[in-house]
PDB file of C-alpha atoms in Angstrom:
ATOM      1  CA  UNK A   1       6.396 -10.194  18.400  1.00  0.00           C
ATOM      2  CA  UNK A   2       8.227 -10.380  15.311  1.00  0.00           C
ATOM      3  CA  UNK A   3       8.860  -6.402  13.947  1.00  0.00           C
ATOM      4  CA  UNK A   4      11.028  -4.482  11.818  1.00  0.00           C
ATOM      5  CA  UNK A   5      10.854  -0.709  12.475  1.00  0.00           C
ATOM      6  CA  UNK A   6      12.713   1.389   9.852  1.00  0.00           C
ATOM      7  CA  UNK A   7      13.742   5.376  10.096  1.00  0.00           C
ATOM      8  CA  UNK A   8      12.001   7.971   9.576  1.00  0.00           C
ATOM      9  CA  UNK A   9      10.883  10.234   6.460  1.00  0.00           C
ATOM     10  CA  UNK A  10      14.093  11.663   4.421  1.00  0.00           C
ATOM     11  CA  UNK A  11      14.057  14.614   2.132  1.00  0.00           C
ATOM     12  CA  UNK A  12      16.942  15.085  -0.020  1.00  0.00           C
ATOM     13  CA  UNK A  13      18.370  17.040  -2.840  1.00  0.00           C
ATOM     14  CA  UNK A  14      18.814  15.116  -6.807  1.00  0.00           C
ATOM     15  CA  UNK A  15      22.608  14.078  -6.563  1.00  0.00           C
ATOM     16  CA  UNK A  16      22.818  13.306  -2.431  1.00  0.00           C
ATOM     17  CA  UNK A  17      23.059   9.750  -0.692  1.00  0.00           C
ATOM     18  CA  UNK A  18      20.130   8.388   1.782  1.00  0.00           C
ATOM     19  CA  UNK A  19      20.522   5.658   4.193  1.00  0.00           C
ATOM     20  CA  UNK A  20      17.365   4.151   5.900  1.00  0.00           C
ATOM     21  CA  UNK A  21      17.458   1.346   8.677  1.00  0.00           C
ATOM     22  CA  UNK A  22      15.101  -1.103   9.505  1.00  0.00           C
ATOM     23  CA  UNK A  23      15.670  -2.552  13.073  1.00  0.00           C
ATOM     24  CA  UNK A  24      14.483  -6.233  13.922  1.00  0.00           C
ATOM     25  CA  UNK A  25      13.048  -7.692  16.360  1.00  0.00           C
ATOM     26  CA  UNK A  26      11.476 -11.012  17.814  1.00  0.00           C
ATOM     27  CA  UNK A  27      13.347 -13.169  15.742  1.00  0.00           C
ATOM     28  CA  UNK A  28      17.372 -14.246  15.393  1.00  0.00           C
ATOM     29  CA  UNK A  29      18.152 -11.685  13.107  1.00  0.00           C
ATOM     30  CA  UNK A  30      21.431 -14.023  11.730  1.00  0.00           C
ATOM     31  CA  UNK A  31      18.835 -16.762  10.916  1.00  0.00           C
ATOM     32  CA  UNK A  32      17.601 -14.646   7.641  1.00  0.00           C
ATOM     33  CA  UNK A  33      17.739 -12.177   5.237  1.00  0.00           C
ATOM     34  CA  UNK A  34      16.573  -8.673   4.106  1.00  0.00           C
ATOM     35  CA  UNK A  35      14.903  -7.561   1.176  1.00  0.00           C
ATOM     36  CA  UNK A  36      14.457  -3.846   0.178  1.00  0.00           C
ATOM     37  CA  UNK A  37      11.278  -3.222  -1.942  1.00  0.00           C
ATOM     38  CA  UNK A  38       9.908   0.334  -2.792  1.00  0.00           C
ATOM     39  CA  UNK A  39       7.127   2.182  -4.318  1.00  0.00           C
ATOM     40  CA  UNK A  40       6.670   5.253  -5.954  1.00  0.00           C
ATOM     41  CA  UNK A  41       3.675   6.923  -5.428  1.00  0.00           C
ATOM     42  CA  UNK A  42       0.852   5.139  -6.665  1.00  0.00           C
ATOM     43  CA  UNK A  43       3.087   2.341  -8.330  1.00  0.00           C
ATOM     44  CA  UNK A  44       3.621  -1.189  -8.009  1.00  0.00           C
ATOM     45  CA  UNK A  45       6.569  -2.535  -5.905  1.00  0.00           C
ATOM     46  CA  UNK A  46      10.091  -3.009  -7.439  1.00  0.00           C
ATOM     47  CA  UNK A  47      12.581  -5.070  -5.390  1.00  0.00           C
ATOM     48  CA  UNK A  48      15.489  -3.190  -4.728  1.00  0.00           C
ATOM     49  CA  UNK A  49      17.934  -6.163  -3.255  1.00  0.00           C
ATOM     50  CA  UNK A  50      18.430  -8.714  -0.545  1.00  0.00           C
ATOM     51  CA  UNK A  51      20.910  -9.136   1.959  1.00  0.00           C
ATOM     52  CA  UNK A  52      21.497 -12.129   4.059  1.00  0.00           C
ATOM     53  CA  UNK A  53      22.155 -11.237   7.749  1.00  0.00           C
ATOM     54  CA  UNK A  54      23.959 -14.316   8.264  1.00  0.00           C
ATOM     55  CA  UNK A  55      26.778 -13.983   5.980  1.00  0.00           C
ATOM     56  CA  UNK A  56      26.608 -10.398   4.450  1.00  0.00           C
ATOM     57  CA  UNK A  57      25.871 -12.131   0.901  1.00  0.00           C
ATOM     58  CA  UNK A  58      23.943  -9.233  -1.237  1.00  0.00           C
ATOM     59  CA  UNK A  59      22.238  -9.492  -4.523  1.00  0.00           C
ATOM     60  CA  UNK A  60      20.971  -6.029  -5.841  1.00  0.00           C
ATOM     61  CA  UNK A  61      18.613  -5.669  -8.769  1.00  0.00           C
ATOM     62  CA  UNK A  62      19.970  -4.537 -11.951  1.00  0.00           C
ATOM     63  CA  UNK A  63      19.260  -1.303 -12.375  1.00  0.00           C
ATOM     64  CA  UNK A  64      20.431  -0.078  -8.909  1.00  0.00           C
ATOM     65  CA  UNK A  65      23.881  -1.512  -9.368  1.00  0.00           C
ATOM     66  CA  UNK A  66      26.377   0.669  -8.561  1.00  0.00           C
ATOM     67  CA  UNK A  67      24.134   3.380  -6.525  1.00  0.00           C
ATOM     68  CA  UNK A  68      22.511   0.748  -3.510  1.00  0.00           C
ATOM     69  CA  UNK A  69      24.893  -0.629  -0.842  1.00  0.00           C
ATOM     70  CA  UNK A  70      22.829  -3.203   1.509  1.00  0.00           C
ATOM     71  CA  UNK A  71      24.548  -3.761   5.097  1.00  0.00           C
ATOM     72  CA  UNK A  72      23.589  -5.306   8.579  1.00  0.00           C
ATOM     73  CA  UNK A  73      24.858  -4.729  11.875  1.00  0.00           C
ATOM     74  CA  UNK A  74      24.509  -8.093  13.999  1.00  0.00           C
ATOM     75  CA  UNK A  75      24.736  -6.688  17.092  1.00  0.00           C
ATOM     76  CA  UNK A  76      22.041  -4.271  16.982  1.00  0.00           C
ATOM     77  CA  UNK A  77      19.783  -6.494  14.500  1.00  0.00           C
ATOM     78  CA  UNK A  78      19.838  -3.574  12.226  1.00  0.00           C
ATOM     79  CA  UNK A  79      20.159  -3.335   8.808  1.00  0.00           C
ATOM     80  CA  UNK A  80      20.879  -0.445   6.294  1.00  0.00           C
ATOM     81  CA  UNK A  81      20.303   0.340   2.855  1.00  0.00           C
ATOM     82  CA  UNK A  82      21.930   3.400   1.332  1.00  0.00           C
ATOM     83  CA  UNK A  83      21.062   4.654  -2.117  1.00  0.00           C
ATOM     84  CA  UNK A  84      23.297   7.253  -3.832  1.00  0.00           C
ATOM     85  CA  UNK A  85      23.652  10.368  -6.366  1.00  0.00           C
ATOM     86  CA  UNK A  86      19.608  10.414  -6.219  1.00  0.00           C
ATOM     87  CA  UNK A  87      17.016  11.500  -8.514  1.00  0.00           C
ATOM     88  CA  UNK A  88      13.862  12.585  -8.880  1.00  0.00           C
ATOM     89  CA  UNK A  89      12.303   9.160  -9.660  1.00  0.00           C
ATOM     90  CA  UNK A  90      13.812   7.539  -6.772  1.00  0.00           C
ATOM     91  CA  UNK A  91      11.332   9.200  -4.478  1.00  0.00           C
ATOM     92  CA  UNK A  92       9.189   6.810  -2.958  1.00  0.00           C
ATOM     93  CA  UNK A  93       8.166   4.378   0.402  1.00  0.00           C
ATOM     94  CA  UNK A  94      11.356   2.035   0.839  1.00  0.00           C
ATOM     95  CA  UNK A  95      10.113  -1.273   2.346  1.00  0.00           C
ATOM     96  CA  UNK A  96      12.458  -3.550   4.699  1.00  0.00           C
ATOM     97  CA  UNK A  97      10.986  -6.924   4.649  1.00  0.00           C
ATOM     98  CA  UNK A  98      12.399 -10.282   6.356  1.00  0.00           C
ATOM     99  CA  UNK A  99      13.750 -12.649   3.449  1.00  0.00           C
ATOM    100  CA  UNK A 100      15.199 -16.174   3.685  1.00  0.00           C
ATOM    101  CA  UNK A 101      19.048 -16.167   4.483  1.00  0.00           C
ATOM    102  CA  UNK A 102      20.451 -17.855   1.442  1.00  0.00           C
ATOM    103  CA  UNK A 103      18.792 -16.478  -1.134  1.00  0.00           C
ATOM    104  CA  UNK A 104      15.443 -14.030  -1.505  1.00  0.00           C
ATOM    105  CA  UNK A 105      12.266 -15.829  -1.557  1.00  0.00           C
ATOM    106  CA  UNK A 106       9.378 -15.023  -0.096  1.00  0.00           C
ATOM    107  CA  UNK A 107       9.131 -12.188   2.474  1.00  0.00           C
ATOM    108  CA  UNK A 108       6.962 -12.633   5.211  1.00  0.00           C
ATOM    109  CA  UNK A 109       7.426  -9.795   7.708  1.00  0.00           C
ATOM    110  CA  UNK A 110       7.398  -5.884   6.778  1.00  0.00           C
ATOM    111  CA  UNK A 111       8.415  -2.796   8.098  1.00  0.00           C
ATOM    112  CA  UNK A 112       6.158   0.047   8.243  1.00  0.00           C
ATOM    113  CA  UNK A 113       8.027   2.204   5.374  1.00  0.00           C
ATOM    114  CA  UNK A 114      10.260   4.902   4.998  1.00  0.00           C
ATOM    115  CA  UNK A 115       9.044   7.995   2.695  1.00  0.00           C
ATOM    116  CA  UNK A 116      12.044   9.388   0.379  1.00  0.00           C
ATOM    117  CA  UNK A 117      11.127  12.500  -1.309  1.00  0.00           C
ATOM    118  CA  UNK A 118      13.436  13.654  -3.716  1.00  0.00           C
ATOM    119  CA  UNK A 119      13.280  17.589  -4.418  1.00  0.00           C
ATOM    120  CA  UNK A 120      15.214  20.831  -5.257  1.00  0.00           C
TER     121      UNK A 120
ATOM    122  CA  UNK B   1      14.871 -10.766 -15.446  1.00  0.00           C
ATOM    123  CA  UNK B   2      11.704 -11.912 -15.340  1.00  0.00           C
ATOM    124  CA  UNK B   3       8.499  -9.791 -16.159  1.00  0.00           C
ATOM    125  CA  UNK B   4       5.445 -10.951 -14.639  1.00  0.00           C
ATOM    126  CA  UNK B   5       2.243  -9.385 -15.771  1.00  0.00           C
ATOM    127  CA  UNK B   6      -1.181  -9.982 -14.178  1.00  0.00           C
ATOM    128  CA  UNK B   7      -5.094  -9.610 -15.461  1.00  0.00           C
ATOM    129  CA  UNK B   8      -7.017  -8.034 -15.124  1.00  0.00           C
ATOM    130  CA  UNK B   9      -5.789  -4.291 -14.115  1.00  0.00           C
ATOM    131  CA  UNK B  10      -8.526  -4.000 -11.352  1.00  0.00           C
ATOM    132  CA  UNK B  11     -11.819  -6.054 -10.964  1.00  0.00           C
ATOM    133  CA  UNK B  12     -15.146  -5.314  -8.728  1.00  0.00           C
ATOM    134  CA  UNK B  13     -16.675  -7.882  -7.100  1.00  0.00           C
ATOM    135  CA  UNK B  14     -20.203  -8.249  -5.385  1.00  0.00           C
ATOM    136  CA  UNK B  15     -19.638  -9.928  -1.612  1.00  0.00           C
ATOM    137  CA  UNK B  16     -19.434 -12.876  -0.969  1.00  0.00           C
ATOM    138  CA  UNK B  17     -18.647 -13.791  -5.068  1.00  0.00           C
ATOM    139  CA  UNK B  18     -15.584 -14.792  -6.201  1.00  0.00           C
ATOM    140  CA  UNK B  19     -12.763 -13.078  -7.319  1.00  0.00           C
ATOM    141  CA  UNK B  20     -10.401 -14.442  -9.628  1.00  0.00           C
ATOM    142  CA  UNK B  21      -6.775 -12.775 -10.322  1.00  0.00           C
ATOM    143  CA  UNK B  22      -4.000 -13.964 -12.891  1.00  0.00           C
ATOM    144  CA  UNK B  23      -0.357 -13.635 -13.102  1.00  0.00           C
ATOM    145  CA  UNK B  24       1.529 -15.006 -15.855  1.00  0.00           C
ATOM    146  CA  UNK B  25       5.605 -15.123 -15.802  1.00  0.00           C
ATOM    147  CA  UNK B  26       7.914 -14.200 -18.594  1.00  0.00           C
ATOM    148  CA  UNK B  27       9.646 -17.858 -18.481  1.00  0.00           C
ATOM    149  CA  UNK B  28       8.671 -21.019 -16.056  1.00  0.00           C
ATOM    150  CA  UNK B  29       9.317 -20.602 -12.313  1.00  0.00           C
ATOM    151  CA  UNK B  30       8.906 -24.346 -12.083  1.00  0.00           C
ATOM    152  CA  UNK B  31      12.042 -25.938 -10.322  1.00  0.00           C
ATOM    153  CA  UNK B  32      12.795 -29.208 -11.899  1.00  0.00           C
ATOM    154  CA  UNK B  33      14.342 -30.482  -8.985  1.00  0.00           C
ATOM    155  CA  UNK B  34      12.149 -30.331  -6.213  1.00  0.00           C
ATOM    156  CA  UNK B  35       8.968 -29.509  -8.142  1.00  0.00           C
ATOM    157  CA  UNK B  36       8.404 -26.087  -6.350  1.00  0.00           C
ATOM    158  CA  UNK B  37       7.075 -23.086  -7.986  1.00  0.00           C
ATOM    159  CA  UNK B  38       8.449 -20.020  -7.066  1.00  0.00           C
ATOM    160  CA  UNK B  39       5.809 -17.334  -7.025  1.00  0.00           C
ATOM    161  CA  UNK B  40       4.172 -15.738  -3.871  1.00  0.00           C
ATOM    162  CA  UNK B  41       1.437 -13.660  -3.909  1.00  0.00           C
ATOM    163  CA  UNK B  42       0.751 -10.331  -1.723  1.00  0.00           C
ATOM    164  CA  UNK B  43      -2.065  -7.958  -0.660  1.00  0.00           C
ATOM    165  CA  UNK B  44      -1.474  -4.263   0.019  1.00  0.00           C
ATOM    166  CA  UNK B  45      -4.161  -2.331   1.544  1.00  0.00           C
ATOM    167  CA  UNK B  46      -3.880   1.489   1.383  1.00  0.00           C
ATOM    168  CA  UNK B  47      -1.157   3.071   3.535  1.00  0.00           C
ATOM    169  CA  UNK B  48      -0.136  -0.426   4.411  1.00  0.00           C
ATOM    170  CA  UNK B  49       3.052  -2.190   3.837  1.00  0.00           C
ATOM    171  CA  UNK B  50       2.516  -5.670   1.748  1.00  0.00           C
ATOM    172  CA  UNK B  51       1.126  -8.314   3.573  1.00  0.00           C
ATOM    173  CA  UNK B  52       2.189 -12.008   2.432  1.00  0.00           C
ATOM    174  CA  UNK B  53      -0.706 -14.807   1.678  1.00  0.00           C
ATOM    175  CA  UNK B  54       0.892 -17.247  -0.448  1.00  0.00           C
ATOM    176  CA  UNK B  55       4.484 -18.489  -0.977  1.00  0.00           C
ATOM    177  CA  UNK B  56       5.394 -21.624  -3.216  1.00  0.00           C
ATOM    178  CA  UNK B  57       2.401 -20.850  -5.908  1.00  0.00           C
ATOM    179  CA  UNK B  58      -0.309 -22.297  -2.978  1.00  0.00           C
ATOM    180  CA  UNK B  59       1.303 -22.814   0.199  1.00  0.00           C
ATOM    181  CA  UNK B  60      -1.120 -20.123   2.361  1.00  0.00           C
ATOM    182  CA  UNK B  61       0.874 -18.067   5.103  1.00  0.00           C
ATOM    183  CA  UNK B  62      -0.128 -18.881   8.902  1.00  0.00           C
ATOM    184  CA  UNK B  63      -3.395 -16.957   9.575  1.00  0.00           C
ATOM    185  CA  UNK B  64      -4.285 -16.006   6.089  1.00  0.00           C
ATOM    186  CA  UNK B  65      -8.155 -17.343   5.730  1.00  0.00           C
ATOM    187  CA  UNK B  66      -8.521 -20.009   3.894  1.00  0.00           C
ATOM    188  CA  UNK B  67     -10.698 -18.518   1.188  1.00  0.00           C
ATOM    189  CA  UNK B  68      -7.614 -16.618  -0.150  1.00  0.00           C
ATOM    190  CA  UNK B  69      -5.719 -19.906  -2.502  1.00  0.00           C
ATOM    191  CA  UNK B  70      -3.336 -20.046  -4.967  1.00  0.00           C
ATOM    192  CA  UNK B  71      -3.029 -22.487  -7.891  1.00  0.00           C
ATOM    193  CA  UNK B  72      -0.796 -22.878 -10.981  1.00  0.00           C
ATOM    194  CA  UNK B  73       2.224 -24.257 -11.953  1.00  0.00           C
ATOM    195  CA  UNK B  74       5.117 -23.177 -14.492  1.00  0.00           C
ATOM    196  CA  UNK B  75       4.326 -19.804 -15.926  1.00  0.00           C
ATOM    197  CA  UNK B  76       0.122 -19.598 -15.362  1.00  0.00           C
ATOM    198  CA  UNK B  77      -0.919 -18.900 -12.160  1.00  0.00           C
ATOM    199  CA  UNK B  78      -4.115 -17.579  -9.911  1.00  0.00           C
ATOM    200  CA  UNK B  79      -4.805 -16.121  -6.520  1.00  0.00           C
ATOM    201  CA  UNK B  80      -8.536 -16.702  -5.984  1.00  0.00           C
ATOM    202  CA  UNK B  81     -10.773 -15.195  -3.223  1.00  0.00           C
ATOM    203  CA  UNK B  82     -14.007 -17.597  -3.053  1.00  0.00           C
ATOM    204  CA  UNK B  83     -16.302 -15.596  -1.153  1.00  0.00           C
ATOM    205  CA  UNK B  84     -15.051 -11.660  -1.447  1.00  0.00           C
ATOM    206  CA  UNK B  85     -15.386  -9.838   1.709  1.00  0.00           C
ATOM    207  CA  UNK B  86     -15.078  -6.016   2.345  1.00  0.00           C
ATOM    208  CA  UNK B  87     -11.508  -6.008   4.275  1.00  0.00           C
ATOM    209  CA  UNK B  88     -10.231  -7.863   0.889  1.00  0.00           C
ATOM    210  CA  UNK B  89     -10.109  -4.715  -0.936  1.00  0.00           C
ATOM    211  CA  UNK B  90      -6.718  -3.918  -1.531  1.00  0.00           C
ATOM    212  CA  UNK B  91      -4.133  -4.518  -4.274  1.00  0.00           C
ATOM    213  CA  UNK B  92      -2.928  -8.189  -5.061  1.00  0.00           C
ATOM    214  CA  UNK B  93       0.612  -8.575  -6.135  1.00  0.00           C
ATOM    215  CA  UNK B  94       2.451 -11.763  -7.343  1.00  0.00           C
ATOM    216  CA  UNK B  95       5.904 -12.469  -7.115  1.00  0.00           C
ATOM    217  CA  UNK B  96       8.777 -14.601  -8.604  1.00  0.00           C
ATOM    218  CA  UNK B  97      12.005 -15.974  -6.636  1.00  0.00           C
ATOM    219  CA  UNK B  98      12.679 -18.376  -9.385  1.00  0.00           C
ATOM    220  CA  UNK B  99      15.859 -15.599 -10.370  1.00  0.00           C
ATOM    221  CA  UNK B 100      17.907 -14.329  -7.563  1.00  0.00           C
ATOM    222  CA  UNK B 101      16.364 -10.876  -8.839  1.00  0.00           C
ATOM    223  CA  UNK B 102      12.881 -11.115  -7.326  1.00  0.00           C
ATOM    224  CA  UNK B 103      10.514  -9.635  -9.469  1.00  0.00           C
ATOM    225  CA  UNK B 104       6.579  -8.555  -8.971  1.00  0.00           C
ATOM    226  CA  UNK B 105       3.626  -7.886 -11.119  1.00  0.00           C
ATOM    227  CA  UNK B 106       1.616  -4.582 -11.669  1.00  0.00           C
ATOM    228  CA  UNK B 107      -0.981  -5.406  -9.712  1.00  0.00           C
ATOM    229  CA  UNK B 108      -4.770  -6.077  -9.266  1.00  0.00           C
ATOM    230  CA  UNK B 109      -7.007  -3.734  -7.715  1.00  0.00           C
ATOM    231  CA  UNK B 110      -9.840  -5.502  -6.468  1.00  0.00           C
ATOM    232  CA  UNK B 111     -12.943  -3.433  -5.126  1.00  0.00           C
ATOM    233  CA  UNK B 112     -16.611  -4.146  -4.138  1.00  0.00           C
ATOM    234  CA  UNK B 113     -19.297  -3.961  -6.759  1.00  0.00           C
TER     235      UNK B 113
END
């Protein structure tokens, strides 16, 4: 069946990096893209980015510029998203969800979440 | 980017009633040239990731029941559940891919009266 399965839980200190991956599954991975979506704890969902696994095109949302680096690797249908010099209000449950490969649209298969806590 | 808001906050709803959820978007996701609009809608149950029921404003996703429907067009739209059962309640999230900077609402909480 059709799956992404993403790390596990993260703890980190304000100022270091994280990188989660969300592995896929059931599907040719090249034929679409990823989106990264989180929440912070009992918020809404913000879309981080999108990356398309067939050509490595990335769009990133505004805010994150500069501090979010999207990847894939084809040949372990894996792909990474690494967010940088980290705060407080960046904890939350990063989501990995299956996008289009041209552009982000709608995103029909999730991953189960990876919790970031953010803590001195 | 574009700011979508929905109404209400949160609504309760007796089974088997209807539930009725808006989302309104900051300018028109209505592509001119193919007459598509860009907005899909989501449910999140606690300790769940999102779970997509409607892509291009009323297009339902395989194996979504059909008393979940979108409707709408431009920059007023609605998710409506015609007969609310108990596994609906969860949080109901619309979303634009009009920009290439996807962008959701707040949220709707909808519970059982």
């Amino acid at each position: 069946q059709v799956q992404l399965v993403q790390s596990g839980a993260e703890v980190k200190k304000p100022g270091a990096s994280v990188k989660v991956s969300c592995k896929a599954s059931g599907y040719t991975f090249t034929s679409y893209g990823i989106s990264w979506v989180r929440q912070a704890p009992g918020q809404g969902l913000e879309w981080m980015g999108w990356i398309s696994a067939y050509n490595g095109n990335t769009n990133y949302a505004q805010k994150l510029q500069g501090r979010v680096t999207m990847t894939t690797d084809t040949s372990t249908s894996t792909a990474y998203m690494e967010l940088r010099s980290l705060r407080s209000d960046d904890t939350a449950v990063y989501y990995c969800a299956r996008d289009k490969s041209t552009v982000t649209k709608w995103m029909d298969v999730w991953g189960q979440g990876t919790t970031v806590t953010v803590s001195s | 980017d574009i700011v979508m808001t929905q109404s209400p906050d949160s609504l309760a709803v007796s089974l088997g009633e209807r539930a009725t959820i808006n989302c309104k978007s900051s300018q028109s996701v209505l592509y001119s040239s193919n007459n598509k609009n860009y907005l899909a809608w989501y449910q999140q149950k606690p300790g769940q990731p999102p779970k997509l029921l409607i892509y291009w404003a009323s297009t339902r996703e395989s194996g979504v029941p059909d008393r979940f429907s979108g409707s709408g067009s431009g920059t007023d739209f609605t998710l409506t559940i015609s007969s609310l059962q108990a596994e609906d309640v969860a949080v109901y999230y619309c979303q634009q891919y009009y920009s290439t900077a996807a962008t959701f609402g707040p949220g709707t909480k909808v519970d059982i009266k």
